[in-house]
Amino acid sequence: NMVTSNQKFFGNVFTTVNEAELGPHAWQLTEHFSQVGYNWYSGLLTVAGAGSIELDWSSLRKETWMYQEFSGGKFPDGFNPVAAVFTKSYSCVVGDNGKVHIRHSPGGYLYEGRYPSMPYYSDFKISPQVASAYPPAYNVALFFDEKSSSYVYLDPDGALQRFDQVTDEGGAFPVTQMNKDLIFISAVSQQGNNSVFYAVVQDRTTKKYTTQQFEFGISGRNVYLKTISEQDFPDVIDQNTRFAVGYKTTDVWYSKGSVLYKYNRDLNDTPELFKDFKTGAIQAIAFNQYGDQYGVIVQNGQQNDFYWESTDGTTIYPKTGLEGQVKHLIYKVGYGFYYE
């Protein structure tokens, strides 16, 4: 389903446009970008297991099924994609087996080249939680190795490296062997070639949730890392909590049941109740880059309701009675940074 920037709703838009059905095991939507001159264009990837597909940003017409992007025109045996992340020169797809297939796309052109049939050779078990830098830098892909409880990055040669291969200029917290699970991660700001990332992690022993912030970037062959802070999450949360951040705000939004809260990630201050949607648990939240508008999916009996809201309390567009189980929600940026 899609709501356009001029507040028009299109239900089951993929089937309407392409006269075909997606796969039944949807995981997420991921936007990725291509630079042509000084302009940025984007595609939209629907990660849905065997039905994963690349879509044109503007029309949502099929560009290609993901399996056709692999050598031999099919997924490797036993490979089921659950996440994807992109940089200017590389496309990375993560399987539910924790393996990563990495495609080199020099120049950053969408759909150029093929994913190898063999995954990247390592003993990593990569989490489905991935992150990337924003355009115009668009030079960082981050991962998390569940075996060693360590952050991992894609280096300029297309190799996966643990953070302990980089000098930490901050020393605020360990970045490897943390005995933690990664729950959420996203870039929250960018300074030149470096991005600040915000993450929520859970201790495997105490089950306590903490937040981590660190600055990371790649310039040429130089890799920069500075851990900034690790703090207790300022509220009691659980596995049903959903998180969202804006690219140009220090606020973090999170859910507890039907209630949306926010707090300042730098101050780690006392959270404030932002809005109670009352009908049921919040299923997904997504903010635009400025942090002044958001979309939210709220359970309502056997159905779901969608609200496009402003942080000043204005409801921009509501849509109630959506069928099916919600898997993911994004603000689609696209060419010219128009949000949908």
Short mmCIF file of N, CA and C in Angstrom, two decimals, residues 32 54 69 86 89-93 101-105 109-116:
data_model
loop_
_atom_site.label_atom_id
_atom_site.label_comp_id
_atom_site.label_asym_id
_atom_site.label_seq_id
_atom_site.Cartn_x
_atom_site.Cartn_y
_atom_site.Cartn_z
N HIS A 32 17.35 2.25 -2.35
CA HIS A 32 18.76 2.45 -2.66
C HIS A 32 18.90 3.41 -3.82
N GLU A 54 13.00 -5.86 -7.29
CA GLU A 54 13.43 -4.48 -7.44
C GLU A 54 12.36 -3.71 -8.22
N GLU A 69 19.12 -11.44 -10.43
CA GLU A 69 20.35 -10.68 -10.26
C GLU A 69 21.51 -11.55 -9.79
N PHE A 86 23.06 -1.02 0.78
CA PHE A 86 23.75 -0.61 -0.43
C PHE A 86 24.68 0.56 -0.15
N SER A 89 29.13 1.67 -4.44
CA SER A 89 29.80 0.69 -5.29
C SER A 89 29.43 -0.76 -5.01
N TYR A 90 28.66 -1.02 -3.95
CA TYR A 90 28.36 -2.40 -3.59
C TYR A 90 26.90 -2.57 -3.19
N SER A 91 26.36 -3.73 -3.53
CA SER A 91 25.05 -4.16 -3.07
C SER A 91 25.25 -5.40 -2.21
N CYS A 92 24.60 -5.45 -1.05
CA CYS A 92 24.78 -6.56 -0.11
C CYS A 92 23.42 -7.12 0.28
N VAL A 93 23.25 -8.43 0.16
CA VAL A 93 22.00 -9.09 0.54
C VAL A 93 22.30 -10.11 1.62
N HIS A 101 25.76 -12.05 0.43
CA HIS A 101 26.21 -12.04 -0.96
C HIS A 101 26.45 -10.60 -1.35
N ILE A 102 27.65 -10.31 -1.88
CA ILE A 102 28.08 -8.95 -2.16
C ILE A 102 28.32 -8.78 -3.66
N ARG A 103 27.66 -7.78 -4.24
CA ARG A 103 27.80 -7.49 -5.67
C ARG A 103 28.54 -6.17 -5.84
N HIS A 104 29.55 -6.17 -6.71
CA HIS A 104 30.27 -4.95 -7.03
C HIS A 104 29.56 -4.24 -8.19
N SER A 105 29.16 -2.99 -7.94
CA SER A 105 28.48 -2.20 -8.98
C SER A 105 29.23 -0.88 -9.13
N TYR A 109 25.62 2.28 -10.30
CA TYR A 109 24.43 2.13 -11.13
C TYR A 109 23.58 0.98 -10.63
N LEU A 110 22.30 1.22 -10.53
CA LEU A 110 21.39 0.19 -10.04
C LEU A 110 21.38 -1.00 -10.97
N TYR A 111 21.34 -2.18 -10.38
CA TYR A 111 21.15 -3.45 -11.10
C TYR A 111 22.35 -3.84 -11.97
N GLU A 112 23.47 -3.14 -11.83
CA GLU A 112 24.64 -3.49 -12.63
C GLU A 112 25.35 -4.68 -12.01
N GLY A 113 25.79 -5.63 -12.83
CA GLY A 113 26.50 -6.80 -12.35
C GLY A 113 25.56 -7.82 -11.75
N ARG A 114 26.14 -8.91 -11.23
CA ARG A 114 25.38 -10.01 -10.65
C ARG A 114 25.93 -10.36 -9.28
N TYR A 115 25.04 -10.79 -8.40
CA TYR A 115 25.49 -11.33 -7.12
C TYR A 115 26.14 -12.69 -7.37
N PRO A 116 27.26 -12.97 -6.70
CA PRO A 116 27.86 -14.29 -6.85
C PRO A 116 27.00 -15.37 -6.21
#
